């Protein structure tokens, strides 16, 4: 029947002047004139659904303008005649047999339907298509009109083949779960009018041949090497989940024959390699959550436990993070789920070898840390590695860290590391430092290759490489994170100072690769004559001119404590002073090393002279130690046995005479730069020890300076100014740490900002109320909540949690006020809600009293709707429902006064908020009811409120039978089942017309 088209009358349009050449120039328009209406076409809906066009001369709107006689179009014409033109629910088993023709049994029907699918598979393979391969892969050769017919064919295979066989054993995804998008209108694949679909189970004797048939045909499609639209469409839809369910059924159903199981077992790895790993996680999880026999659930559970290790695409760990954290669906990430990922990784399955397991975990972790553009995944991996490190650090070293070492310091021939590998290794170090892991883990990673990283840094500077700031950032981040390890961190920095001219390794060196990046190649053995001393000296000085400024530049970005300790270490080395003992000259003297130390001292002294004067104690100790050594040597001169020894002694004496004036100048600078009030008791004690040693100096070049210093120190010691107490020094140190934290929070480097939050956390743990106020620290953390970096966000959450431990009674009201205030941004309020949620979970049975009431009432104020207040965002209301639900589950006694209010909110949502957009709130309301049921069942002193029992039961039953959202219905069913289970164990029924009308705890 031709489509019925009615053309409505349009408003008249002014005619175009005949003098205008319309073919060459468009008519001018009045920009201020109102636009004229275009023609409107009204179409009879019945013409759109008309499917008889292929045999008619008329055309509906869905009819292609050009008919094709290609084999695939002829096939779809036949299929459309047989299976279209009615609803899916009308195509029951008998009707489908009749329409398909020439079939009498279910096996024959499914075989013929599968034959149609295979034919479409063969005919849809693109032939002689022009364009690049990438373009071919993206093209679908089935027309848009024929997609409907294809979908109907697949649905018939599911309804008459898959489900009749699998449902005999309660295997597979329930039919209603396939209609998530529009449950009320339904359809296995989205077709309307399918609410009445009935699955007619086959005889159990037909199950194995039916499953074998479908497995073989689907296997051909999914493993075909040719590019076919059928395979792509099935993978994008639910086709693979049905195929996997068939495979699992053939592997696990006890009645399946042994030869069949053996055959399927051989190709099972190939089946798992067909989809992406994320779909395997989804399908396995869905099968576990669906009603299934124990043997199937046991098998699926074992497969799920191994998936993050032996996923065919080697991306099991990545997919585990994405699946558990919900990275593909949610913008907000719940960091508490990091523990779930860590627990999965740390729980090694019994059936897998330990070395194989952790080799896979280590390699995948390394590869994921290479990708610095996935910060949340990186944070989760670093968190997992840290948990594993705490449990067994040797595993992390052997299976993860050694790979990092080998890429920056190859130990075996051919001593080659490509550009890509070097760059990837640097990315791994960036990821590690960004996540601010434990200092011990980071030191274990960096220490064996610290000099190689420094050598890499120097090479980039020599060759003007682009990644100079990146490598510097890694070093700065490393030393900032390990700063608390006072002894080890200073030794690490001094190791670089002692080897600041290092160049690669013994057998390899850095070089430029073909792509302009850095690579590692075997060190070339020079065959040229030995270079002269002058050439060697020039090379040494040139290297020194590069290395010393780089080292000073590195110190510029580090904390002052590093600068002071490193200056002291180099100065002691230069003066040959170590503690109370002198280092013999003949064992330590090397003019090149002495020159390096001298250049470093000059550079540090010039760059940081102000900060060096602010920490006089250690410098005074050096002066005192050196003067004691000099005095002792004069009191006990060494015997001279030869002319050589006499010559060496003269050299040493000259060096000592040269060092003494410099030392006295340093002492004078300390006294000048440091006010008397800043000197501690220890400083005064050392100054008193120095006085007699100054008086004993008789060197002509230093005697006058020594006498002047003697008088200054005498006046200082005999003065009225009191030295600082230890308490005031602690206060000053805390003030210094606070300033450092605030400075770090403004640093462009993410690890430095994260370390600033770590310093704040330390001050909070120490409860330094004389330095930081509660409001100030909360405000600092809230400002950082707006930071887009997830690494910062994770540290902010930890800091906010630590503040609760500091002063719960004051902090919780502040958080609730921020959470409920409309002046704050939505994301900020949601994150505060996450902190409150974690606080409740951590408090457990201690969640009681005034703070509990404040939290509950704050959540209720967001959930309730009122005409006289601003509409609350659904996400925030859902967050408040989650908080209230956790309160109900953790300790309902803590909110006993508000239990009724919580139930009123939940029931009100179920009754009044019935639209599709409000389904998420209905789900949250049912979860709250479920949590309260569980919470009261675990609290003997608090039964579920009797006056709400019948109302809750009726509301859940009504929702289960009428709601148009599948997840709401499922949650209602789970809650009803929970009530029934608890009724058997903990409730008794009192006489009533409804068996659950009154429930009472025994």
PDB file of C-alpha atoms in Angstrom, residues 781-938:
ATOM      1  CA  UNK A 781      42.124  20.714  52.407  1.00  0.00           C
ATOM      2  CA  UNK A 782      38.920  21.978  50.825  1.00  0.00           C
ATOM      3  CA  UNK A 783      40.911  24.170  48.456  1.00  0.00           C
ATOM      4  CA  UNK A 784      42.866  21.110  47.376  1.00  0.00           C
ATOM      5  CA  UNK A 785      39.640  19.171  46.789  1.00  0.00           C
ATOM      6  CA  UNK A 786      39.212  21.282  43.671  1.00  0.00           C
ATOM      7  CA  UNK A 787      42.522  20.025  42.297  1.00  0.00           C
ATOM      8  CA  UNK A 788      41.825  17.941  39.158  1.00  0.00           C
ATOM      9  CA  UNK A 789      44.696  15.538  39.881  1.00  0.00           C
ATOM     10  CA  UNK A 790      43.408  12.284  41.442  1.00  0.00           C
ATOM     11  CA  UNK A 791      46.710  11.894  43.331  1.00  0.00           C
ATOM     12  CA  UNK A 792      45.930  15.102  45.236  1.00  0.00           C
ATOM     13  CA  UNK A 793      42.309  14.097  45.759  1.00  0.00           C
ATOM     14  CA  UNK A 794      43.357  10.820  47.411  1.00  0.00           C
ATOM     15  CA  UNK A 795      45.661  12.635  49.837  1.00  0.00           C
ATOM     16  CA  UNK A 796      42.976  15.219  50.644  1.00  0.00           C
ATOM     17  CA  UNK A 797      40.551  12.448  51.607  1.00  0.00           C
ATOM     18  CA  UNK A 798      43.175  10.961  53.929  1.00  0.00           C
ATOM     19  CA  UNK A 799      43.789  14.363  55.491  1.00  0.00           C
ATOM     20  CA  UNK A 800      40.097  15.041  56.054  1.00  0.00           C
ATOM     21  CA  UNK A 801      39.769  11.622  57.705  1.00  0.00           C
ATOM     22  CA  UNK A 802      42.745  12.406  59.956  1.00  0.00           C
ATOM     23  CA  UNK A 803      41.076  15.654  61.028  1.00  0.00           C
ATOM     24  CA  UNK A 804      38.102  13.659  62.315  1.00  0.00           C
ATOM     25  CA  UNK A 805      40.455  11.642  64.533  1.00  0.00           C
ATOM     26  CA  UNK A 806      41.929  14.881  65.857  1.00  0.00           C
ATOM     27  CA  UNK A 807      38.666  16.371  67.101  1.00  0.00           C
ATOM     28  CA  UNK A 808      35.560  14.485  66.079  1.00  0.00           C
ATOM     29  CA  UNK A 809      33.085  16.673  67.962  1.00  0.00           C
ATOM     30  CA  UNK A 810      34.237  19.856  66.234  1.00  0.00           C
ATOM     31  CA  UNK A 811      35.119  18.496  62.796  1.00  0.00           C
ATOM     32  CA  UNK A 812      31.949  16.509  62.018  1.00  0.00           C
ATOM     33  CA  UNK A 813      29.637  19.540  62.381  1.00  0.00           C
ATOM     34  CA  UNK A 814      31.938  21.464  60.030  1.00  0.00           C
ATOM     35  CA  UNK A 815      31.782  18.679  57.455  1.00  0.00           C
ATOM     36  CA  UNK A 816      27.989  18.332  57.709  1.00  0.00           C
ATOM     37  CA  UNK A 817      27.618  22.090  57.310  1.00  0.00           C
ATOM     38  CA  UNK A 818      29.774  22.029  54.178  1.00  0.00           C
ATOM     39  CA  UNK A 819      27.878  18.996  52.911  1.00  0.00           C
ATOM     40  CA  UNK A 820      24.457  20.587  53.243  1.00  0.00           C
ATOM     41  CA  UNK A 821      25.369  24.161  52.269  1.00  0.00           C
ATOM     42  CA  UNK A 822      24.133  25.266  48.851  1.00  0.00           C
ATOM     43  CA  UNK A 823      27.001  27.755  48.608  1.00  0.00           C
ATOM     44  CA  UNK A 824      29.540  25.012  47.959  1.00  0.00           C
ATOM     45  CA  UNK A 825      30.114  23.309  44.611  1.00  0.00           C
ATOM     46  CA  UNK A 826      28.397  19.980  43.964  1.00  0.00           C
ATOM     47  CA  UNK A 827      31.633  18.001  43.469  1.00  0.00           C
ATOM     48  CA  UNK A 828      33.019  19.375  46.711  1.00  0.00           C
ATOM     49  CA  UNK A 829      29.880  18.379  48.618  1.00  0.00           C
ATOM     50  CA  UNK A 830      29.924  14.875  47.121  1.00  0.00           C
ATOM     51  CA  UNK A 831      33.514  14.370  48.220  1.00  0.00           C
ATOM     52  CA  UNK A 832      32.739  15.580  51.720  1.00  0.00           C
ATOM     53  CA  UNK A 833      29.918  13.047  51.670  1.00  0.00           C
ATOM     54  CA  UNK A 834      32.462  10.348  50.855  1.00  0.00           C
ATOM     55  CA  UNK A 835      34.514  11.370  53.901  1.00  0.00           C
ATOM     56  CA  UNK A 836      31.414  11.175  56.107  1.00  0.00           C
ATOM     57  CA  UNK A 837      30.622   7.747  54.693  1.00  0.00           C
ATOM     58  CA  UNK A 838      34.113   6.453  55.491  1.00  0.00           C
ATOM     59  CA  UNK A 839      33.920   7.979  58.963  1.00  0.00           C
ATOM     60  CA  UNK A 840      30.676   6.099  59.714  1.00  0.00           C
ATOM     61  CA  UNK A 841      32.118   2.828  58.435  1.00  0.00           C
ATOM     62  CA  UNK A 842      35.272   3.285  60.520  1.00  0.00           C
ATOM     63  CA  UNK A 843      33.290   4.227  63.659  1.00  0.00           C
ATOM     64  CA  UNK A 844      31.057   1.134  63.468  1.00  0.00           C
ATOM     65  CA  UNK A 845      29.326   0.665  66.848  1.00  0.00           C
ATOM     66  CA  UNK A 846      30.910   3.890  68.151  1.00  0.00           C
ATOM     67  CA  UNK A 847      28.717   5.872  65.782  1.00  0.00           C
ATOM     68  CA  UNK A 848      26.443   7.270  68.478  1.00  0.00           C
ATOM     69  CA  UNK A 849      25.529  10.439  70.310  1.00  0.00           C
ATOM     70  CA  UNK A 850      25.373  14.007  69.111  1.00  0.00           C
ATOM     71  CA  UNK A 851      27.712  13.575  66.139  1.00  0.00           C
ATOM     72  CA  UNK A 852      25.584  10.683  64.860  1.00  0.00           C
ATOM     73  CA  UNK A 853      22.449  12.822  65.151  1.00  0.00           C
ATOM     74  CA  UNK A 854      24.116  15.691  63.266  1.00  0.00           C
ATOM     75  CA  UNK A 855      25.131  13.394  60.403  1.00  0.00           C
ATOM     76  CA  UNK A 856      21.718  11.701  60.153  1.00  0.00           C
ATOM     77  CA  UNK A 857      19.751  14.939  60.301  1.00  0.00           C
ATOM     78  CA  UNK A 858      22.017  16.516  57.697  1.00  0.00           C
ATOM     79  CA  UNK A 859      21.428  13.593  55.344  1.00  0.00           C
ATOM     80  CA  UNK A 860      17.673  13.711  55.945  1.00  0.00           C
ATOM     81  CA  UNK A 861      17.579  17.440  55.142  1.00  0.00           C
ATOM     82  CA  UNK A 862      19.031  16.722  51.699  1.00  0.00           C
ATOM     83  CA  UNK A 863      16.731  13.785  50.987  1.00  0.00           C
ATOM     84  CA  UNK A 864      13.465  15.463  51.887  1.00  0.00           C
ATOM     85  CA  UNK A 865      11.759  17.492  49.190  1.00  0.00           C
ATOM     86  CA  UNK A 866       9.935  20.681  49.992  1.00  0.00           C
ATOM     87  CA  UNK A 867       8.231  23.329  47.898  1.00  0.00           C
ATOM     88  CA  UNK A 868       9.838  26.172  49.817  1.00  0.00           C
ATOM     89  CA  UNK A 869      13.450  25.139  49.340  1.00  0.00           C
ATOM     90  CA  UNK A 870      15.794  24.767  46.403  1.00  0.00           C
ATOM     91  CA  UNK A 871      15.694  21.472  44.490  1.00  0.00           C
ATOM     92  CA  UNK A 872      18.592  19.228  45.528  1.00  0.00           C
ATOM     93  CA  UNK A 873      20.618  17.531  42.801  1.00  0.00           C
ATOM     94  CA  UNK A 874      19.772  13.835  42.457  1.00  0.00           C
ATOM     95  CA  UNK A 875      23.421  12.856  42.859  1.00  0.00           C
ATOM     96  CA  UNK A 876      23.597  14.645  46.191  1.00  0.00           C
ATOM     97  CA  UNK A 877      20.326  13.107  47.367  1.00  0.00           C
ATOM     98  CA  UNK A 878      21.611   9.689  46.355  1.00  0.00           C
ATOM     99  CA  UNK A 879      24.813  10.361  48.313  1.00  0.00           C
ATOM    100  CA  UNK A 880      22.730  11.296  51.375  1.00  0.00           C
ATOM    101  CA  UNK A 881      20.702   8.091  50.964  1.00  0.00           C
ATOM    102  CA  UNK A 882      23.937   6.096  50.935  1.00  0.00           C
ATOM    103  CA  UNK A 883      25.095   7.794  54.148  1.00  0.00           C
ATOM    104  CA  UNK A 884      21.745   7.112  55.800  1.00  0.00           C
ATOM    105  CA  UNK A 885      21.812   3.486  54.635  1.00  0.00           C
ATOM    106  CA  UNK A 886      25.269   2.925  56.113  1.00  0.00           C
ATOM    107  CA  UNK A 887      24.084   4.499  59.375  1.00  0.00           C
ATOM    108  CA  UNK A 888      21.187   2.036  59.440  1.00  0.00           C
ATOM    109  CA  UNK A 889      23.424  -0.944  58.754  1.00  0.00           C
ATOM    110  CA  UNK A 890      26.421  -0.064  60.953  1.00  0.00           C
ATOM    111  CA  UNK A 891      24.630   0.952  64.137  1.00  0.00           C
ATOM    112  CA  UNK A 892      20.890   1.705  63.989  1.00  0.00           C
ATOM    113  CA  UNK A 893      20.955   2.290  67.772  1.00  0.00           C
ATOM    114  CA  UNK A 894      23.043   5.406  67.085  1.00  0.00           C
ATOM    115  CA  UNK A 895      20.153   6.922  65.109  1.00  0.00           C
ATOM    116  CA  UNK A 896      17.240   5.418  67.021  1.00  0.00           C
ATOM    117  CA  UNK A 897      15.409   8.759  67.172  1.00  0.00           C
ATOM    118  CA  UNK A 898      15.499   9.095  63.385  1.00  0.00           C
ATOM    119  CA  UNK A 899      14.747   5.538  62.248  1.00  0.00           C
ATOM    120  CA  UNK A 900      11.115   6.442  61.609  1.00  0.00           C
ATOM    121  CA  UNK A 901      12.128   9.571  59.696  1.00  0.00           C
ATOM    122  CA  UNK A 902      14.469   7.522  57.502  1.00  0.00           C
ATOM    123  CA  UNK A 903      11.698   5.042  56.693  1.00  0.00           C
ATOM    124  CA  UNK A 904       9.245   7.865  55.973  1.00  0.00           C
ATOM    125  CA  UNK A 905      11.738   9.297  53.452  1.00  0.00           C
ATOM    126  CA  UNK A 906      12.265   5.923  51.791  1.00  0.00           C
ATOM    127  CA  UNK A 907       8.550   5.113  51.547  1.00  0.00           C
ATOM    128  CA  UNK A 908       7.780   8.627  50.326  1.00  0.00           C
ATOM    129  CA  UNK A 909      10.294   8.246  47.510  1.00  0.00           C
ATOM    130  CA  UNK A 910       8.824   4.871  46.499  1.00  0.00           C
ATOM    131  CA  UNK A 911       5.294   6.275  46.412  1.00  0.00           C
ATOM    132  CA  UNK A 912       5.829   9.735  44.924  1.00  0.00           C
ATOM    133  CA  UNK A 913       8.964   9.642  42.783  1.00  0.00           C
ATOM    134  CA  UNK A 914       7.811   7.252  40.076  1.00  0.00           C
ATOM    135  CA  UNK A 915       9.289   8.632  36.836  1.00  0.00           C
ATOM    136  CA  UNK A 916      12.068   6.950  34.848  1.00  0.00           C
ATOM    137  CA  UNK A 917      14.522   9.721  35.777  1.00  0.00           C
ATOM    138  CA  UNK A 918      13.850   9.097  39.473  1.00  0.00           C
ATOM    139  CA  UNK A 919      14.606   5.360  39.313  1.00  0.00           C
ATOM    140  CA  UNK A 920      18.006   5.899  40.914  1.00  0.00           C
ATOM    141  CA  UNK A 921      16.298   7.392  43.989  1.00  0.00           C
ATOM    142  CA  UNK A 922      13.889   4.460  44.217  1.00  0.00           C
ATOM    143  CA  UNK A 923      16.814   2.054  44.111  1.00  0.00           C
ATOM    144  CA  UNK A 924      18.547   4.028  46.869  1.00  0.00           C
ATOM    145  CA  UNK A 925      15.344   3.992  48.967  1.00  0.00           C
ATOM    146  CA  UNK A 926      15.057   0.200  48.715  1.00  0.00           C
ATOM    147  CA  UNK A 927      18.745  -0.194  49.583  1.00  0.00           C
ATOM    148  CA  UNK A 928      18.160   1.968  52.676  1.00  0.00           C
ATOM    149  CA  UNK A 929      15.274  -0.269  53.745  1.00  0.00           C
ATOM    150  CA  UNK A 930      17.430  -3.345  53.140  1.00  0.00           C
ATOM    151  CA  UNK A 931      20.286  -1.846  55.189  1.00  0.00           C
ATOM    152  CA  UNK A 932      17.921  -1.094  58.070  1.00  0.00           C
ATOM    153  CA  UNK A 933      16.589  -4.654  57.971  1.00  0.00           C
ATOM    154  CA  UNK A 934      20.137  -6.024  58.160  1.00  0.00           C
ATOM    155  CA  UNK A 935      21.138  -3.508  60.829  1.00  0.00           C
ATOM    156  CA  UNK A 936      18.181  -4.242  63.097  1.00  0.00           C
ATOM    157  CA  UNK A 937      18.632  -7.985  62.631  1.00  0.00           C
ATOM    158  CA  UNK A 938      22.175  -7.580  64.004  1.00  0.00           C
TER     159      UNK A 938
END
